[in-house]
CSV table of C-alpha atoms and ligand atoms in Angstrom, one decimal:
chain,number,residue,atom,x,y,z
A,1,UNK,CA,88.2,-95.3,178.1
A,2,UNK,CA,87.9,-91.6,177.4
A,3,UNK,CA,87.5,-90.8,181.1
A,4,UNK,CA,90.5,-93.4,181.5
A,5,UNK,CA,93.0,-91.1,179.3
A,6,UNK,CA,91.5,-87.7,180.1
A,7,UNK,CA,92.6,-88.5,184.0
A,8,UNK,CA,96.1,-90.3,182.5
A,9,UNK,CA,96.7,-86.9,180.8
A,10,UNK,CA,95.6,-84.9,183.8
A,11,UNK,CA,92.7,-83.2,182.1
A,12,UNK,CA,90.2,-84.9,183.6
A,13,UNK,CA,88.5,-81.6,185.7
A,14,UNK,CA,88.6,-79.6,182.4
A,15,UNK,CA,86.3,-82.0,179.8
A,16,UNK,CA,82.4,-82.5,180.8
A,17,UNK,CA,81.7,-86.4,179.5
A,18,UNK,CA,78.0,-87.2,178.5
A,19,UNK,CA,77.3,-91.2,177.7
A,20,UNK,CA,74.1,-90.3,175.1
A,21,UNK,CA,72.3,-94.0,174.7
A,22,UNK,CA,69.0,-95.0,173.6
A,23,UNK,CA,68.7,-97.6,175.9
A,24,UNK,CA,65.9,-97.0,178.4
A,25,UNK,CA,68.2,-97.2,181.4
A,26,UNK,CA,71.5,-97.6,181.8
A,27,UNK,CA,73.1,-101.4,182.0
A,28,UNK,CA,70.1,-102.3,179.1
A,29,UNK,CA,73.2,-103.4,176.8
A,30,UNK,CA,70.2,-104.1,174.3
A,31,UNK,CA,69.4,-107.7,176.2
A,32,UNK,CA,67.1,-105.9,178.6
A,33,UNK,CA,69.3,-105.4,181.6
A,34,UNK,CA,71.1,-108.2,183.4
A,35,UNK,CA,70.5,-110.0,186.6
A,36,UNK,CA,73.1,-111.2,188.3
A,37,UNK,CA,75.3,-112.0,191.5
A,38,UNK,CA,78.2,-109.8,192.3
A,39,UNK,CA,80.2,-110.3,195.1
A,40,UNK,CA,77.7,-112.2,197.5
A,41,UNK,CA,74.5,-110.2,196.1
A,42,UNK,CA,72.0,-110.4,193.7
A,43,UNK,CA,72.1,-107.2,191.7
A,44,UNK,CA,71.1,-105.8,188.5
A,45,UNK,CA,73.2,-104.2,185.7
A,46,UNK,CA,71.2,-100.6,185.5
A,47,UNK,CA,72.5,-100.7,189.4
A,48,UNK,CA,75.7,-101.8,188.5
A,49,UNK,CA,76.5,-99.9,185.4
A,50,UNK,CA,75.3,-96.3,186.8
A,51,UNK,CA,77.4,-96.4,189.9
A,52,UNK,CA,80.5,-97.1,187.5
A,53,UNK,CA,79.2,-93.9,185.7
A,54,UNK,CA,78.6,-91.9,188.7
A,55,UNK,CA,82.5,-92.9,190.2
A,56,UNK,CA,84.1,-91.7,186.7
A,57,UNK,CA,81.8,-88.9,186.7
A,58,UNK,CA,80.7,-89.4,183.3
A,59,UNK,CA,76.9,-87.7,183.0
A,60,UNK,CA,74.2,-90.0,181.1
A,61,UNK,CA,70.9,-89.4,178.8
A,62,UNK,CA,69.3,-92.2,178.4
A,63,UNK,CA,65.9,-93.3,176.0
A,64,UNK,CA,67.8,-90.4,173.3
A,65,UNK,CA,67.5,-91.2,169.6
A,66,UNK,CA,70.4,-88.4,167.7
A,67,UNK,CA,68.0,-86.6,164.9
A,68,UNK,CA,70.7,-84.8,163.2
A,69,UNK,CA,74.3,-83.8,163.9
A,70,UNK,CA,75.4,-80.2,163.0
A,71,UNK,CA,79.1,-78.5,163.7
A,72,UNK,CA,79.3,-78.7,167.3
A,73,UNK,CA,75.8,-79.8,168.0
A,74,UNK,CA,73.9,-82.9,168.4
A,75,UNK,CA,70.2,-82.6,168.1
A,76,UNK,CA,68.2,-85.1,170.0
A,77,UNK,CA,64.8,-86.6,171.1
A,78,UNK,CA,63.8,-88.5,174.2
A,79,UNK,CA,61.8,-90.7,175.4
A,80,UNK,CA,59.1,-88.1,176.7
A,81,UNK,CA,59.2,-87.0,173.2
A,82,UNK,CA,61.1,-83.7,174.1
A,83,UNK,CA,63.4,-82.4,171.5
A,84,UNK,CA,67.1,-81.1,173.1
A,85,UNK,CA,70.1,-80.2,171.8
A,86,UNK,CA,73.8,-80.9,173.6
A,87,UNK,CA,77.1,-78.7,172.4
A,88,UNK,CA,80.0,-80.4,172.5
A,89,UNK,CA,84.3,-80.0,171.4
A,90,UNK,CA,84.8,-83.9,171.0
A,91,UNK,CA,81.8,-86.6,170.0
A,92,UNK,CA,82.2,-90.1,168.6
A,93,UNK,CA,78.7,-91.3,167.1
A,94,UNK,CA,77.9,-94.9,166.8
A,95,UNK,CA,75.7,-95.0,163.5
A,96,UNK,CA,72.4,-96.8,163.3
A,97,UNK,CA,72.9,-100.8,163.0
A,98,UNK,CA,72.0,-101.9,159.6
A,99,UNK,CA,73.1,-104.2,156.6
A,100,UNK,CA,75.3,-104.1,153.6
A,101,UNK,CA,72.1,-102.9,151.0
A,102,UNK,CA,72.8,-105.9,148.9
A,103,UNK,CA,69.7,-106.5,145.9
A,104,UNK,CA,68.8,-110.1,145.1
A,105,UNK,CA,67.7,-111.4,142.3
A,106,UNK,CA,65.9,-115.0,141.7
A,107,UNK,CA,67.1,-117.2,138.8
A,108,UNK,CA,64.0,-115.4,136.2
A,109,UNK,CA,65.7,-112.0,137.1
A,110,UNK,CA,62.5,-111.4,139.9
A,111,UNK,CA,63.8,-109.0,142.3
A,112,UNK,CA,63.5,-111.3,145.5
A,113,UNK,CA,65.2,-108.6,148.1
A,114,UNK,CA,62.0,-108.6,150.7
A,115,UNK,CA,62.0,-112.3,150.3
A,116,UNK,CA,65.7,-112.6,151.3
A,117,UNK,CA,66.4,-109.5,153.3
A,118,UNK,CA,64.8,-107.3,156.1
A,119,UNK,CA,64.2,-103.8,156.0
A,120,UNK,CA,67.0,-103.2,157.9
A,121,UNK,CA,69.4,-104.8,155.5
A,122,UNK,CA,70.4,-107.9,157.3
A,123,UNK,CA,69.7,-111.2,155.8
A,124,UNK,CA,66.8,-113.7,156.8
A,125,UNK,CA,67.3,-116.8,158.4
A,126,UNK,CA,65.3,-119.3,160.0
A,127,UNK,CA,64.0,-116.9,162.5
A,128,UNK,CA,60.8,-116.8,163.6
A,129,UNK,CA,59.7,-113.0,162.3
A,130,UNK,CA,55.5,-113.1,162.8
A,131,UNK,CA,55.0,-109.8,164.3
A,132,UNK,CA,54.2,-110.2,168.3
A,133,UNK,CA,54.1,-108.0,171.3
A,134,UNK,CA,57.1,-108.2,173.9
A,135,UNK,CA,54.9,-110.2,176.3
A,136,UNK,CA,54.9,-113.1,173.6
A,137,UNK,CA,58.7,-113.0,172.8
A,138,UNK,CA,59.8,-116.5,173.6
A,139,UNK,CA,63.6,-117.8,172.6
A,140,UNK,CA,62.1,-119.8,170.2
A,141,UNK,CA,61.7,-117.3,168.1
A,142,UNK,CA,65.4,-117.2,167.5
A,143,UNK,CA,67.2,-119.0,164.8
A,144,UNK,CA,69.3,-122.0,165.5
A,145,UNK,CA,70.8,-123.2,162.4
A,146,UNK,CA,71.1,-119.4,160.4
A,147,UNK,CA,70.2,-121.0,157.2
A,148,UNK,CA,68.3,-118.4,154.6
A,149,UNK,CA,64.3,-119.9,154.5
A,150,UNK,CA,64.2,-122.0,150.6
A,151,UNK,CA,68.2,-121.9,150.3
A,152,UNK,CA,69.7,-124.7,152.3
A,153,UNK,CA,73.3,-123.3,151.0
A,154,UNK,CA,72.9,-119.6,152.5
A,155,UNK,CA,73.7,-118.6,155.9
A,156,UNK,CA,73.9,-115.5,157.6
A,157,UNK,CA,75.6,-115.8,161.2
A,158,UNK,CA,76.9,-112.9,163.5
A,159,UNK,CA,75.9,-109.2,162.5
A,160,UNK,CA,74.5,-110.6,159.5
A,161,UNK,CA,71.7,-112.2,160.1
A,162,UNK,CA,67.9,-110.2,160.8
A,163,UNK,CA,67.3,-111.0,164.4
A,164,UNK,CA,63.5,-111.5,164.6
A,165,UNK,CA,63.0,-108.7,167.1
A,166,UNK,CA,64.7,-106.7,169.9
A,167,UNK,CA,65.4,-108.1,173.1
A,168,UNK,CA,65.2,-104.9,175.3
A,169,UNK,CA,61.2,-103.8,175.9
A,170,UNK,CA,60.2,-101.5,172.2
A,171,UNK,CA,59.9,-98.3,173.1
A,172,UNK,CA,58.7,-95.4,171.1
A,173,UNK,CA,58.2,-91.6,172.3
A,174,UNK,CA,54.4,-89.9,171.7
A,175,UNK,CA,56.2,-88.4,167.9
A,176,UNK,CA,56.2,-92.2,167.2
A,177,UNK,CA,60.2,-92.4,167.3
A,178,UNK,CA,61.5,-96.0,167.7
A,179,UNK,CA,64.3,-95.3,170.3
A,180,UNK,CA,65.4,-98.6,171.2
A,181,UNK,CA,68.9,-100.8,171.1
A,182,UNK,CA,69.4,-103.6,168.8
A,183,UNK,CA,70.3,-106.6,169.7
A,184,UNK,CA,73.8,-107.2,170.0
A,185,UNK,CA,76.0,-110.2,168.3
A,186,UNK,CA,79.1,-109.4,169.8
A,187,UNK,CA,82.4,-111.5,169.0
A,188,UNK,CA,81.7,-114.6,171.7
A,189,UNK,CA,78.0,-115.5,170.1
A,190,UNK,CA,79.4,-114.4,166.7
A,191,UNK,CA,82.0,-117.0,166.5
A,192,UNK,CA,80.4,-119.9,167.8
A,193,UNK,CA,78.1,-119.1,165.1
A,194,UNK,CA,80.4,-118.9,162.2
A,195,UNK,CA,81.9,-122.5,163.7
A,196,UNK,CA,78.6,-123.8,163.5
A,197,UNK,CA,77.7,-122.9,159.7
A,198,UNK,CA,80.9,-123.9,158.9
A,199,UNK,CA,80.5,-127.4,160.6
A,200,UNK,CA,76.7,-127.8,159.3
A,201,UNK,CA,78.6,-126.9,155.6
A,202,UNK,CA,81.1,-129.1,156.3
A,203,UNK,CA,78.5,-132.0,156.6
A,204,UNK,CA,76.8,-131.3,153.5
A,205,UNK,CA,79.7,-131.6,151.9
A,206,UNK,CA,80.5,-135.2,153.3
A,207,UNK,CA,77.2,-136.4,153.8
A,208,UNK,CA,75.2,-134.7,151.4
A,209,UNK,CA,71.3,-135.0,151.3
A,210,UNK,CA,71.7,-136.6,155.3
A,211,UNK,CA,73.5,-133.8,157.1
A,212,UNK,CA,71.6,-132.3,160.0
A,213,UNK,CA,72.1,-128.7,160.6
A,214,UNK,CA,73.9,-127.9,164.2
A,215,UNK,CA,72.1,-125.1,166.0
A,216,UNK,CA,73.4,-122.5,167.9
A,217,UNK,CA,70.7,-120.5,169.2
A,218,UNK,CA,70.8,-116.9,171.1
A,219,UNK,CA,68.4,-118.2,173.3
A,220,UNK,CA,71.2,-121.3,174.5
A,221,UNK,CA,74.2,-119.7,173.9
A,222,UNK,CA,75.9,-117.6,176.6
A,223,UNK,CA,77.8,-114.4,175.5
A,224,UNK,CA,81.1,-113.1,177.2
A,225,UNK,CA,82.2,-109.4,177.1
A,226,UNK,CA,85.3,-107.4,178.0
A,227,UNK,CA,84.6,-103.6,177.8
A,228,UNK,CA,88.1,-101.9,178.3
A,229,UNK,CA,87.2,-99.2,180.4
A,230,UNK,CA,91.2,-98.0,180.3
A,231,UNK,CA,94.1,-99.5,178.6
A,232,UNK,CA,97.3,-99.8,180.7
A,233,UNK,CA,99.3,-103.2,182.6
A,234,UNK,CA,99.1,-101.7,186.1
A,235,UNK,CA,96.2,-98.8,186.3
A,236,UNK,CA,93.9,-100.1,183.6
A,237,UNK,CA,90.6,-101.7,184.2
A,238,UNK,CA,87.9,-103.5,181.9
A,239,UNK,CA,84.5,-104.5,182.7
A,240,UNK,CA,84.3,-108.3,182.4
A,241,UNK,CA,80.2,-109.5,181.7
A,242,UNK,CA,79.4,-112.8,181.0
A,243,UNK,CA,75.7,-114.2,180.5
A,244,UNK,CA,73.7,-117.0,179.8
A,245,UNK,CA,71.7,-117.5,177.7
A,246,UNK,CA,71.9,-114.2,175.6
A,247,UNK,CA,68.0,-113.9,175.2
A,248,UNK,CA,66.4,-114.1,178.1
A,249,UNK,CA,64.5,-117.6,179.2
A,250,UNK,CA,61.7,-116.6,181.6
A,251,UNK,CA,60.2,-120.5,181.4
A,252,UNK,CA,64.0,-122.0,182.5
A,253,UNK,CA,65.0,-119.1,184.5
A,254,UNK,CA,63.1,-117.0,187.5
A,255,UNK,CA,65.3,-114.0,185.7
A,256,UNK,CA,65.7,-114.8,182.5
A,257,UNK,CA,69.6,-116.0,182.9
A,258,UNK,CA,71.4,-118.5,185.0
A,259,UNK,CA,72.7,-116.7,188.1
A,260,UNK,CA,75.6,-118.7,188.1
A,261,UNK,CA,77.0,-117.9,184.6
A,262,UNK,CA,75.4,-114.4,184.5
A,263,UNK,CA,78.3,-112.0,186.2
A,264,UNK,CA,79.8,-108.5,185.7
A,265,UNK,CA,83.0,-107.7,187.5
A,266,UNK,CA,85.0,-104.3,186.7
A,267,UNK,CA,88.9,-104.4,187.4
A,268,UNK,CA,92.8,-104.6,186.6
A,269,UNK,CA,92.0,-108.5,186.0
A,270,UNK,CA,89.9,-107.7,183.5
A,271,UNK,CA,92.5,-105.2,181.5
A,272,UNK,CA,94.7,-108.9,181.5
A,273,UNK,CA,92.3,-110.9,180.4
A,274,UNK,CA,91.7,-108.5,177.7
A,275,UNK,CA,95.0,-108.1,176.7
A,276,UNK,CA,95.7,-112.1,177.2
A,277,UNK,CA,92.4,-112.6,174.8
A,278,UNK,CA,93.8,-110.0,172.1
A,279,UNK,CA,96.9,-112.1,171.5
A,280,UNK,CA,95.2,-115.5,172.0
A,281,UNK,CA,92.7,-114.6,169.2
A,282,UNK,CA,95.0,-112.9,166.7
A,283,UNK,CA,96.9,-116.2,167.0
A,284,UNK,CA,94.0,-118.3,166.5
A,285,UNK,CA,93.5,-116.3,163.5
A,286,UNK,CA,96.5,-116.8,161.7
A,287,UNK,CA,95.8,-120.5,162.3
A,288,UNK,CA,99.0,-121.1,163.7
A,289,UNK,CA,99.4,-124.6,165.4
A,290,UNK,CA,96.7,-125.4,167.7
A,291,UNK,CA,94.2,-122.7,166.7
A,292,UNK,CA,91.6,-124.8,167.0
A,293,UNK,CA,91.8,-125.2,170.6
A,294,UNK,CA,91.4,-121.8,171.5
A,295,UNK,CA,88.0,-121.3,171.7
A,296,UNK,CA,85.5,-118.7,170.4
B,1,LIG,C1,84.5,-100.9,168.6
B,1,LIG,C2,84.0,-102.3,168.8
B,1,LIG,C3,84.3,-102.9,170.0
B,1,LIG,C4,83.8,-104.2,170.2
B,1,LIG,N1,84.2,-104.9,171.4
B,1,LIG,C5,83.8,-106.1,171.6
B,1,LIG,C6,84.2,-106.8,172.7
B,1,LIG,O1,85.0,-106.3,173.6
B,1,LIG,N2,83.7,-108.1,172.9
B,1,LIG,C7,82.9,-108.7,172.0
B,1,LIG,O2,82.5,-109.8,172.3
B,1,LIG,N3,82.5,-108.0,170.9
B,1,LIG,C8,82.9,-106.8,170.7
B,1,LIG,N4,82.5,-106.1,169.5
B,1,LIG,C9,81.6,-106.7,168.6
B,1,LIG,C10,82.2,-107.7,167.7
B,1,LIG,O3,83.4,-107.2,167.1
B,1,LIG,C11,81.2,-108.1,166.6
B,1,LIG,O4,80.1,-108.5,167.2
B,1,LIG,C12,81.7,-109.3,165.8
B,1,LIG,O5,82.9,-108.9,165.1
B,1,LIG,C13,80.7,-109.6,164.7
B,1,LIG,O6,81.2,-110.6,163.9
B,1,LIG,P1,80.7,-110.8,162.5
B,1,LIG,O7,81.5,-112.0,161.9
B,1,LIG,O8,79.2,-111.0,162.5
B,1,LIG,O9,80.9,-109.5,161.7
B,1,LIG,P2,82.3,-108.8,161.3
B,1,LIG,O10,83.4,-109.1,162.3
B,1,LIG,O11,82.0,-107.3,161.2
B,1,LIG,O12,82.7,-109.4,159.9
B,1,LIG,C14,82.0,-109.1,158.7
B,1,LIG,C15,83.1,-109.1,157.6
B,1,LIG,O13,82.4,-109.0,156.4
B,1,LIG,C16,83.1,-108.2,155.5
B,1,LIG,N5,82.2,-107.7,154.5
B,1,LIG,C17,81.3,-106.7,154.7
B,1,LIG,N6,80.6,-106.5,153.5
B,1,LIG,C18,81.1,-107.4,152.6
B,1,LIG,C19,80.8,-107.6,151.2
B,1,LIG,N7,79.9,-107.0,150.6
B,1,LIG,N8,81.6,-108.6,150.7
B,1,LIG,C20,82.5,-109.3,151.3
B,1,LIG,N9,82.8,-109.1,152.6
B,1,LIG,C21,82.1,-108.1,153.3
B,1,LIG,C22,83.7,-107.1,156.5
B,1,LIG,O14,84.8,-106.5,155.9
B,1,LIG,C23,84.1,-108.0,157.7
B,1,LIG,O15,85.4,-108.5,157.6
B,1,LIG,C24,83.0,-104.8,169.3
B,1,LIG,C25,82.6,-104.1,168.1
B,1,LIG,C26,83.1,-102.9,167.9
B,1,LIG,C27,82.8,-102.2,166.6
């Protein structure tokens, strides 16, 4: 987007753009990079996502976890466990993921907070969280019905919830730094896990002690994504991404997604849909008539 305006205004040749990231490479997106077909060819998102960097020009520095942020100045460490610092005019920093620091406290006034939270901050759920190497990450270790472990009437669905690991490899540099993405629960997988609490509540409500759960696992849902990569009804573009499932399934798939719902496309089409999307869903949440039919 910023390389989208800076051209639209004509500045483009003045402004250096860096893409800072502490994925690995680029195209990670926090799932571990994508396989997928594109136009005929089997392809994979690092491939995909640096040529759209090196046709906007836009420099990257990848495996970089930000230390500190002074006027002008952001300090730095990478992978190799070098330490660099970057000057810049204009810088928009995404801060670290983490949850609201909520305390809780059992009925005796116990402080329960590890019991019910993760270090992070994000609530647990029925996750599998026994601490294993990346070789032995499996998508069963994801939570399917987002129901808090002991309390069968608290969920946590979306951001909320403590995923039970990352999904990219876990990489640290020789200091010991963690620089690795979190996994994301963007809108798609976010809603079709709110609808599925609020079914699974909606039983329990009319058939009490019988209701069975639904389950909506990261590891079976697919995820859909439009990155607006420039806003505008005749030179805009967005990068369209579908995939499925979210978490990689090495035992059902050769590369860990189905090829056939695992795509990226980058395009004016993808500016529509976008904009097509941005209406349907602001209807959908007024509730007007028919919401329900628009899907997540
Ligand atoms: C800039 C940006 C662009 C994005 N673009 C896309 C995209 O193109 N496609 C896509 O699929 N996803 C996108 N996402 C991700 C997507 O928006 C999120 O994944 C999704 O909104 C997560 O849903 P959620 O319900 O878990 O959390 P949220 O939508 O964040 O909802 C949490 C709600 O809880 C409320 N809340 C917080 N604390 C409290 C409290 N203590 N008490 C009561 N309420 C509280 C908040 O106000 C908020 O309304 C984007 C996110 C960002 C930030």
């Amino acid at each position: 987007n910023v390389d989208h305006e800076l051209r639209e205004a004509g500045v483009r040749e003045q402004a250096r753009l860096v893409f800072l990231t502490n994925e690995a490479q680029l195209g990670d997106f926090g799932v571990d990079g994508l396989t997928f077909e594109h136009e005929g060819f089997v392809t994979h998102s690092e491939l995909w996502a640096s040529s759209l960097f090196r046709e906007r020009q836009v420099e990257a520095i990848v495996g970089a976890h930000v230390e500190r942020v002074d006027e002008g100045t952001v300090h730095y460490e990478t992978l190799d466990g070098e330490h660099h610092s970057l000057d810049f005019d204009f810088a928009m920093l995404l801060p670290p993921f983490g949850g609201v620091p909520l305390k809780a406290y059992d009925r005796d006034g116990e402080d329960i907070t590890d019991q019910i939270f993760a270090p992070s901050g994000f609530m647990k759920v029925d996750a599998d969280y026994t601490p294993r190497p990346y070789e032995e990450w499996t998508v069963d270790d994801w939570p399917e019905t987002y129901m808090a472990p002991g309390f069968d009437n608290v969920f946590a669905t979306g951001i909320a919830f403590a995923p039970p690991h990352q999904i990219s490899r876990p990489r640290k540099s020789p200091n010991g730094t963690v620089i690795a993405p979190s996994p994301p629960r963007t809108g798609m997988p976010s809603g079709v896990m709110g609808k599925t609490v609020a079914t699974t509540i909606a039983r329990k409500i009319t058939d009490g002690e019988d209701a069975v759960p639904l389950k909506a696992s990261m590891g079976r849902l697919g995820a859909a994504c439009i990155a607006s990569s420039g806003a505008g009804l005749r030179r805009g573009t967005a990068a369209a991404m579908s995939m499925l499932p979210v978490v990689p399934d090495y035992e059902r798939y050769e590369t860990g997604r189905d090829l056939h719902d695992t795509r990226g496309e980058i395009g004016l089409a993808g500016h529509w849909l976008k904009l097509i999307l941005h209406y349907l869903f602001i209807y959908k949440a007024k509730g007007r008539f028919g919401w329900h039919l628009i899907p997540e």
